[in-house]
PDB file of N, CA and C in Angstrom:
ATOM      1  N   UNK G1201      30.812 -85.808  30.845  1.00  0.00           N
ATOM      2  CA  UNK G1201      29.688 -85.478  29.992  1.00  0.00           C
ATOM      3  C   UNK G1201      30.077 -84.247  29.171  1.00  0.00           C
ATOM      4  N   UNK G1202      30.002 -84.345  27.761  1.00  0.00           N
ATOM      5  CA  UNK G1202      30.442 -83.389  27.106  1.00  0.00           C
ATOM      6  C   UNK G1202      29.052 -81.856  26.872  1.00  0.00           C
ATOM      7  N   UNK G1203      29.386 -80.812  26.638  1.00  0.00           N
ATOM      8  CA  UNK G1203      28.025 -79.879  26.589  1.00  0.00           C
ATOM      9  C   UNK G1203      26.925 -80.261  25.802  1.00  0.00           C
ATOM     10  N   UNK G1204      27.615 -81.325  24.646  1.00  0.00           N
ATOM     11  CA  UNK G1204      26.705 -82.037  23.381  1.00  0.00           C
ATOM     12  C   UNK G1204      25.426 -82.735  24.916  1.00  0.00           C
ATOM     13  N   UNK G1205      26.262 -83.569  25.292  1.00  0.00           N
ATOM     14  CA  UNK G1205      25.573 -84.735  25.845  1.00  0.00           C
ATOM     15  C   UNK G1205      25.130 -84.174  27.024  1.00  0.00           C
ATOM     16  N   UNK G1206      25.124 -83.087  27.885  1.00  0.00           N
ATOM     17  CA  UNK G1206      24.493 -82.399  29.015  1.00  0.00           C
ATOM     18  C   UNK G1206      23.208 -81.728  28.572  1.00  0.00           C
ATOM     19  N   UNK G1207      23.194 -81.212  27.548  1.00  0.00           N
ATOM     20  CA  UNK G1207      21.881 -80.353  26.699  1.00  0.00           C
ATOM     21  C   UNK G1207      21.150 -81.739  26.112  1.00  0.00           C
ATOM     22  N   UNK G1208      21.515 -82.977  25.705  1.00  0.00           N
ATOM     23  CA  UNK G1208      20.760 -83.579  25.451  1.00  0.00           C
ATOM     24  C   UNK G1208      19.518 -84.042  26.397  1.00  0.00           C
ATOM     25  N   UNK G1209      20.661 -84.407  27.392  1.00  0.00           N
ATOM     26  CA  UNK G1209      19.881 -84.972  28.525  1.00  0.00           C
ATOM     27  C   UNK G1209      18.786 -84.299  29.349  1.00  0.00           C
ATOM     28  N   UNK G1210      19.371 -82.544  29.216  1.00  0.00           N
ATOM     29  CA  UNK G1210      18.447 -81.692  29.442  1.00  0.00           C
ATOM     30  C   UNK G1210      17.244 -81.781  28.827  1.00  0.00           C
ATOM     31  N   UNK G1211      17.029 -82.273  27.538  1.00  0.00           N
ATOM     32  CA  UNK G1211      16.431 -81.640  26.772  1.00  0.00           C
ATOM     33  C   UNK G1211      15.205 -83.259  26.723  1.00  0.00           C
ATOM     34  N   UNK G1212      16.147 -84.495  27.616  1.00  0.00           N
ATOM     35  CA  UNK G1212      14.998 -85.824  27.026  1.00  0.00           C
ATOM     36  C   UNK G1212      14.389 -85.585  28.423  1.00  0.00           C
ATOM     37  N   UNK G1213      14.902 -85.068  29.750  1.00  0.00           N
ATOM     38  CA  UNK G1213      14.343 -84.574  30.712  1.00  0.00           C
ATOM     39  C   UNK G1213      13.224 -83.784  30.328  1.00  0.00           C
ATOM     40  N   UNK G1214      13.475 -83.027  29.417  1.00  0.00           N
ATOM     41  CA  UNK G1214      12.152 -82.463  29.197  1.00  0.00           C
ATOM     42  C   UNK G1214      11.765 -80.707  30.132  1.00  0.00           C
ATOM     43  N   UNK G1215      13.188 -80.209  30.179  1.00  0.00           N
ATOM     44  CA  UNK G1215      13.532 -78.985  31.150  1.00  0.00           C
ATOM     45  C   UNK G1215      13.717 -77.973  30.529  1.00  0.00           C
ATOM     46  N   UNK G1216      13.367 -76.670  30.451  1.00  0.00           N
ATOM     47  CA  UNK G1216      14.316 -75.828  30.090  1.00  0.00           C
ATOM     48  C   UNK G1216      15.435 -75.656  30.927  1.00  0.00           C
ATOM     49  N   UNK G1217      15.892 -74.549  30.219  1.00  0.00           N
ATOM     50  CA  UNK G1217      17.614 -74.143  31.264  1.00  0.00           C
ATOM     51  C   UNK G1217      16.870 -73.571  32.026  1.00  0.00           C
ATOM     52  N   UNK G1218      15.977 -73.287  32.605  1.00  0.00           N
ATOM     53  CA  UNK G1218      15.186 -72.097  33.700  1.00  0.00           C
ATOM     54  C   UNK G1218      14.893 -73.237  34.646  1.00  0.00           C
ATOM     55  N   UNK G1219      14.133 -74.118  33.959  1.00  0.00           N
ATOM     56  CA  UNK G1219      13.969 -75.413  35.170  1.00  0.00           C
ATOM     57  C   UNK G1219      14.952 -76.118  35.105  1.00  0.00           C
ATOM     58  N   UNK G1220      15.623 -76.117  34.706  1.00  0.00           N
ATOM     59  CA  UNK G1220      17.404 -76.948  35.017  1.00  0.00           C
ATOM     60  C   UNK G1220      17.844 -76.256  36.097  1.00  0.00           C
ATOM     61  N   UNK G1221      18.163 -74.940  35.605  1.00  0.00           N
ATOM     62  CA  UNK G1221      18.940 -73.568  36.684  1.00  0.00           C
ATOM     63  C   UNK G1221      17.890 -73.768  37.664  1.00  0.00           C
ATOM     64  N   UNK G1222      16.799 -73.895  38.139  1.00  0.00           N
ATOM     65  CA  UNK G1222      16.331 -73.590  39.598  1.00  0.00           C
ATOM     66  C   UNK G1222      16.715 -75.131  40.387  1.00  0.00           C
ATOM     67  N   UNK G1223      16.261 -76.484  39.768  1.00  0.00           N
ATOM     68  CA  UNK G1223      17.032 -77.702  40.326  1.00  0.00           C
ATOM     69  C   UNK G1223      18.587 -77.198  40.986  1.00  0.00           C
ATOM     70  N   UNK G1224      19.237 -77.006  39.948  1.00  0.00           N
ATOM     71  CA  UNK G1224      20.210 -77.151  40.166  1.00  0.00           C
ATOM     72  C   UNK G1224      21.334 -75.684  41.401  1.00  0.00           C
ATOM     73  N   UNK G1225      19.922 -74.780  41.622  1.00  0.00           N
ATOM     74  CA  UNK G1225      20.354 -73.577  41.758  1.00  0.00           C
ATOM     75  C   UNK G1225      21.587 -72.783  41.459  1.00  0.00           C
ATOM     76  N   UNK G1226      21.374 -72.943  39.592  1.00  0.00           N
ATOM     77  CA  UNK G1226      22.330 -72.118  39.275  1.00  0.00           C
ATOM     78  C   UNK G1226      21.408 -71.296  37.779  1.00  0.00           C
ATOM     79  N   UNK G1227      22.123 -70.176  37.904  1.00  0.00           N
ATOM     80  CA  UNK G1227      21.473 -69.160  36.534  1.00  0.00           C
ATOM     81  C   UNK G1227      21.552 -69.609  35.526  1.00  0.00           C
ATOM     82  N   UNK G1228      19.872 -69.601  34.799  1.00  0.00           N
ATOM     83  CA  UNK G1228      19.855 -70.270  33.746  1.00  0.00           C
ATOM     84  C   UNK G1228      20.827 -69.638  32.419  1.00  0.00           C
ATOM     85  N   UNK G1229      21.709 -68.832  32.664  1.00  0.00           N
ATOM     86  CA  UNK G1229      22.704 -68.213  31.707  1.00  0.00           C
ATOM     87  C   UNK G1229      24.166 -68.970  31.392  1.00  0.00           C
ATOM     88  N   UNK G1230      24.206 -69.790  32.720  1.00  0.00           N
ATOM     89  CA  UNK G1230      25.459 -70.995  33.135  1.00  0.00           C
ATOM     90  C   UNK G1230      24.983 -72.279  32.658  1.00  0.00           C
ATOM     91  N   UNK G1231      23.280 -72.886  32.319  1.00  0.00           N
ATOM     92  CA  UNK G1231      23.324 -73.872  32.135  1.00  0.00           C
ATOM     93  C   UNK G1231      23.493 -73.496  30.051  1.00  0.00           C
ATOM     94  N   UNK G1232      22.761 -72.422  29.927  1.00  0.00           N
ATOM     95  CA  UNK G1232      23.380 -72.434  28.572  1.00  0.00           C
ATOM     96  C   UNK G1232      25.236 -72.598  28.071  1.00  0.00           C
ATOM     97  N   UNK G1233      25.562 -71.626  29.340  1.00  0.00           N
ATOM     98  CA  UNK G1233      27.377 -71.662  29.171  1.00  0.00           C
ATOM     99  C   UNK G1233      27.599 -73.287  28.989  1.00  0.00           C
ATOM    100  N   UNK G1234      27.414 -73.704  30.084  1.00  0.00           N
ATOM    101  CA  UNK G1234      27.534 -75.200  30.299  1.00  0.00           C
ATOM    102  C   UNK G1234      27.567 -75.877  28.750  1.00  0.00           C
ATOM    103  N   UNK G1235      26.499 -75.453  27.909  1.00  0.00           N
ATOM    104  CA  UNK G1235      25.842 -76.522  26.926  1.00  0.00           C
ATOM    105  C   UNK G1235      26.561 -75.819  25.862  1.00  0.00           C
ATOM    106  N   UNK G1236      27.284 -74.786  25.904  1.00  0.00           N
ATOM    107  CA  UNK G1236      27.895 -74.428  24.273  1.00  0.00           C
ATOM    108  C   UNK G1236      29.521 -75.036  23.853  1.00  0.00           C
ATOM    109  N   UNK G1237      28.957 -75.404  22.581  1.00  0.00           N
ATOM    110  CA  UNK G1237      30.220 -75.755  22.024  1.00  0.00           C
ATOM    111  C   UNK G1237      31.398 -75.155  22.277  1.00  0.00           C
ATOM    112  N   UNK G1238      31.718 -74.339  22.401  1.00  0.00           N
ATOM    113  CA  UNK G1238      32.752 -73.235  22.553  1.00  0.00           C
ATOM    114  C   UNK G1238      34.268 -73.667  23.213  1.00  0.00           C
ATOM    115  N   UNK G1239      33.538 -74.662  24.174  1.00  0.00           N
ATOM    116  CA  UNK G1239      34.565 -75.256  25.021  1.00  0.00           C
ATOM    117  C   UNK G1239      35.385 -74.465  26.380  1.00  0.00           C
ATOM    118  N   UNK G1240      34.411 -73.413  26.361  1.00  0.00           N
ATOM    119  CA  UNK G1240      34.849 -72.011  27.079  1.00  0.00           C
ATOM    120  C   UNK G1240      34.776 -72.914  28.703  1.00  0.00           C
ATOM    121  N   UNK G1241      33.482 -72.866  28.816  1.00  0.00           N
ATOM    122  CA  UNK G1241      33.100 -73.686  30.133  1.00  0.00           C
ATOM    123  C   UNK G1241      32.432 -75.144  30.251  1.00  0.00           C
ATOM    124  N   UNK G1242      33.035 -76.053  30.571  1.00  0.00           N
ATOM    125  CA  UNK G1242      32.166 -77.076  30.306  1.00  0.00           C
ATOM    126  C   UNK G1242      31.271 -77.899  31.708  1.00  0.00           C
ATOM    127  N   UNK G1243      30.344 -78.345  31.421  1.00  0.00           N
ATOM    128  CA  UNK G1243      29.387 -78.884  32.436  1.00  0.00           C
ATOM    129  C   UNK G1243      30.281 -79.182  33.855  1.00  0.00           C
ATOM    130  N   UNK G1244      29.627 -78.607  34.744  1.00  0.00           N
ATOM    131  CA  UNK G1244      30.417 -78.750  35.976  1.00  0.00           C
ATOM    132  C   UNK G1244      29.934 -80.377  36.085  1.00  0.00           C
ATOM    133  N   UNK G1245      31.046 -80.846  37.041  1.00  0.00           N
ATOM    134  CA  UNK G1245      31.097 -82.298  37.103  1.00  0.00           C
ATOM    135  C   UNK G1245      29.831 -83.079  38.003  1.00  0.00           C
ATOM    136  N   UNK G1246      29.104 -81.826  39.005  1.00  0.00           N
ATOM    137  CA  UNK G1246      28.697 -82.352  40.087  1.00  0.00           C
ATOM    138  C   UNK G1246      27.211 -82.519  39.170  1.00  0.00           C
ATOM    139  N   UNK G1247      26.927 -80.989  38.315  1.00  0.00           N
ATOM    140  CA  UNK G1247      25.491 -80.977  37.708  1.00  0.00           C
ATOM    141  C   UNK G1247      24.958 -82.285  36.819  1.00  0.00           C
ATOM    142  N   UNK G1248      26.778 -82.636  36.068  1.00  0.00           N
ATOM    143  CA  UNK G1248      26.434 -84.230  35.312  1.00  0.00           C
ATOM    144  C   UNK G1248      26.171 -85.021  35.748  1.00  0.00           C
ATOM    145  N   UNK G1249      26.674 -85.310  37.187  1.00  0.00           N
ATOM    146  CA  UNK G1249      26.137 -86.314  38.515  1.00  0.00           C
ATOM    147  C   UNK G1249      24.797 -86.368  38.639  1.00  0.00           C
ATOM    148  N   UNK G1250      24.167 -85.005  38.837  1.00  0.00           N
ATOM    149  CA  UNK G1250      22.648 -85.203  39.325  1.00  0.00           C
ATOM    150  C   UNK G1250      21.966 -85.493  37.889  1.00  0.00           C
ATOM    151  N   UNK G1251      22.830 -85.191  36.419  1.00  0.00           N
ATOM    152  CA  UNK G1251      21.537 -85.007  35.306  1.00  0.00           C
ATOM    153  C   UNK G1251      21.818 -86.696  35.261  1.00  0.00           C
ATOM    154  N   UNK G1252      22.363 -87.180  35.863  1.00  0.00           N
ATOM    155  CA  UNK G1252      22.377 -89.158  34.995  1.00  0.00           C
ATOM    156  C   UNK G1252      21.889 -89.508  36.643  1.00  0.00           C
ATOM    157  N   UNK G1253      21.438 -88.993  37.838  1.00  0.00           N
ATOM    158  CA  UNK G1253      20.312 -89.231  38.682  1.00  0.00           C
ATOM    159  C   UNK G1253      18.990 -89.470  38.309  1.00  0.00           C
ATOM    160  N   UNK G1254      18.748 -87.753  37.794  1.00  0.00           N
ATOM    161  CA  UNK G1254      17.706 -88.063  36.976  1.00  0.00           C
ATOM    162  C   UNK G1254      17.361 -88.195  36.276  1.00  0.00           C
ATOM    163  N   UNK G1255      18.265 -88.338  34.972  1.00  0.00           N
ATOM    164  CA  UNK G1255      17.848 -89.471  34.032  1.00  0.00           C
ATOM    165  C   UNK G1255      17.671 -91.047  34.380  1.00  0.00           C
ATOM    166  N   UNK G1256      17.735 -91.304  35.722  1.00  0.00           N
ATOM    167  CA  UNK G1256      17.835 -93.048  36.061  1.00  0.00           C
ATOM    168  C   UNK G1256      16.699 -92.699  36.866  1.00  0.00           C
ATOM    169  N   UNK G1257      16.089 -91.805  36.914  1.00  0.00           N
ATOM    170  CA  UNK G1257      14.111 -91.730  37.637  1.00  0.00           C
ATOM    171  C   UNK G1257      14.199 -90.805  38.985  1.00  0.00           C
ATOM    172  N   UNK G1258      15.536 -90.135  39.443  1.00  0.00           N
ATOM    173  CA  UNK G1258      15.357 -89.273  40.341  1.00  0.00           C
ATOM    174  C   UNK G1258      14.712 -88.093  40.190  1.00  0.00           C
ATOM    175  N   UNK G1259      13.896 -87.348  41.080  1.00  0.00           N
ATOM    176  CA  UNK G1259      13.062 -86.273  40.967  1.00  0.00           C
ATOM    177  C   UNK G1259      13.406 -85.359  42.441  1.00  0.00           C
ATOM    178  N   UNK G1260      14.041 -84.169  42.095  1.00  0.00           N
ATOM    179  CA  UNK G1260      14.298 -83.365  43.205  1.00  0.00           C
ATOM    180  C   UNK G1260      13.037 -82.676  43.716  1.00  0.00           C
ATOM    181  N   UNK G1261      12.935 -82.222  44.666  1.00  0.00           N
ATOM    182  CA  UNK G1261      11.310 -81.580  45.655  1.00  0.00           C
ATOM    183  C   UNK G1261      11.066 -80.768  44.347  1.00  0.00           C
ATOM    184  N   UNK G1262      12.298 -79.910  43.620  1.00  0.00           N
ATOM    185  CA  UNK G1262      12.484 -78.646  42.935  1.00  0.00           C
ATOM    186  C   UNK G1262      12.085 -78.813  41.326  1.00  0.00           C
ATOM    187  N   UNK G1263      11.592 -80.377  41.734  1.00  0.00           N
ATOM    188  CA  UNK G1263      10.976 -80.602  40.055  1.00  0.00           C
ATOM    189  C   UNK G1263       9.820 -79.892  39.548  1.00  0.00           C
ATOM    190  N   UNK G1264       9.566 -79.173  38.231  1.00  0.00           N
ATOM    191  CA  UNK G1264       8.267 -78.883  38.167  1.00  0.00           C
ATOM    192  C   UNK G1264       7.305 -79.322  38.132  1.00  0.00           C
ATOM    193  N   UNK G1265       5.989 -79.293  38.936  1.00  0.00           N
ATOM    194  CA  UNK G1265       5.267 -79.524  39.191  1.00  0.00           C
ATOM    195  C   UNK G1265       4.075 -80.302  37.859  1.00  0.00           C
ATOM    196  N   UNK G1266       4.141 -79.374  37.188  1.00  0.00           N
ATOM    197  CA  UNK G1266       3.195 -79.813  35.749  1.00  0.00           C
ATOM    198  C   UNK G1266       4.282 -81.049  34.887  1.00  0.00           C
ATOM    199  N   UNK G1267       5.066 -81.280  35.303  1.00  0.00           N
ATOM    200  CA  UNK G1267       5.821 -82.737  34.668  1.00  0.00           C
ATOM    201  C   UNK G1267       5.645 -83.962  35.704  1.00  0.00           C
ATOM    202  N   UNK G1268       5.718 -85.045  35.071  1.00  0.00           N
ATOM    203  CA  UNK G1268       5.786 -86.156  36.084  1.00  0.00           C
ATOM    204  C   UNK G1268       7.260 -87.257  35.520  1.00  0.00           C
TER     205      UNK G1268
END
């Protein structure tokens, strides 16, 4: 998953990086790293695992509450 296509998915999820970073328990400062072009750091492999989970209808306990 490229940072293009990790921020997308973030974004049809319907998350910020704050509710991304607490799912995923990592600082929402890494899911921005994650998502920049830069090519500096790119999406860890495991976080792309869970974002095409839940993009296929998985919902962690750690989902926010006011989304369904």
């Amino acid at each position: 998953m490229t940072p293009d296509q990790f921020k997308q998915a973030r974004r049809k999820l319907g998350l910020s990086a704050s509710e991304l970073g607490n799912i995923l328990n990592t600082d929402p400062r890494t899911i921005r790293r994650w998502e920049a072009d830069d090519g500096t750091r790119p999406p860890n492999p495991i976080a792309c695992r869970v974002m095409k989970w839940m993009l296929d209808g998985y919902r962690p306990p750690e989902w926010p509450k006011d989304q369904t």
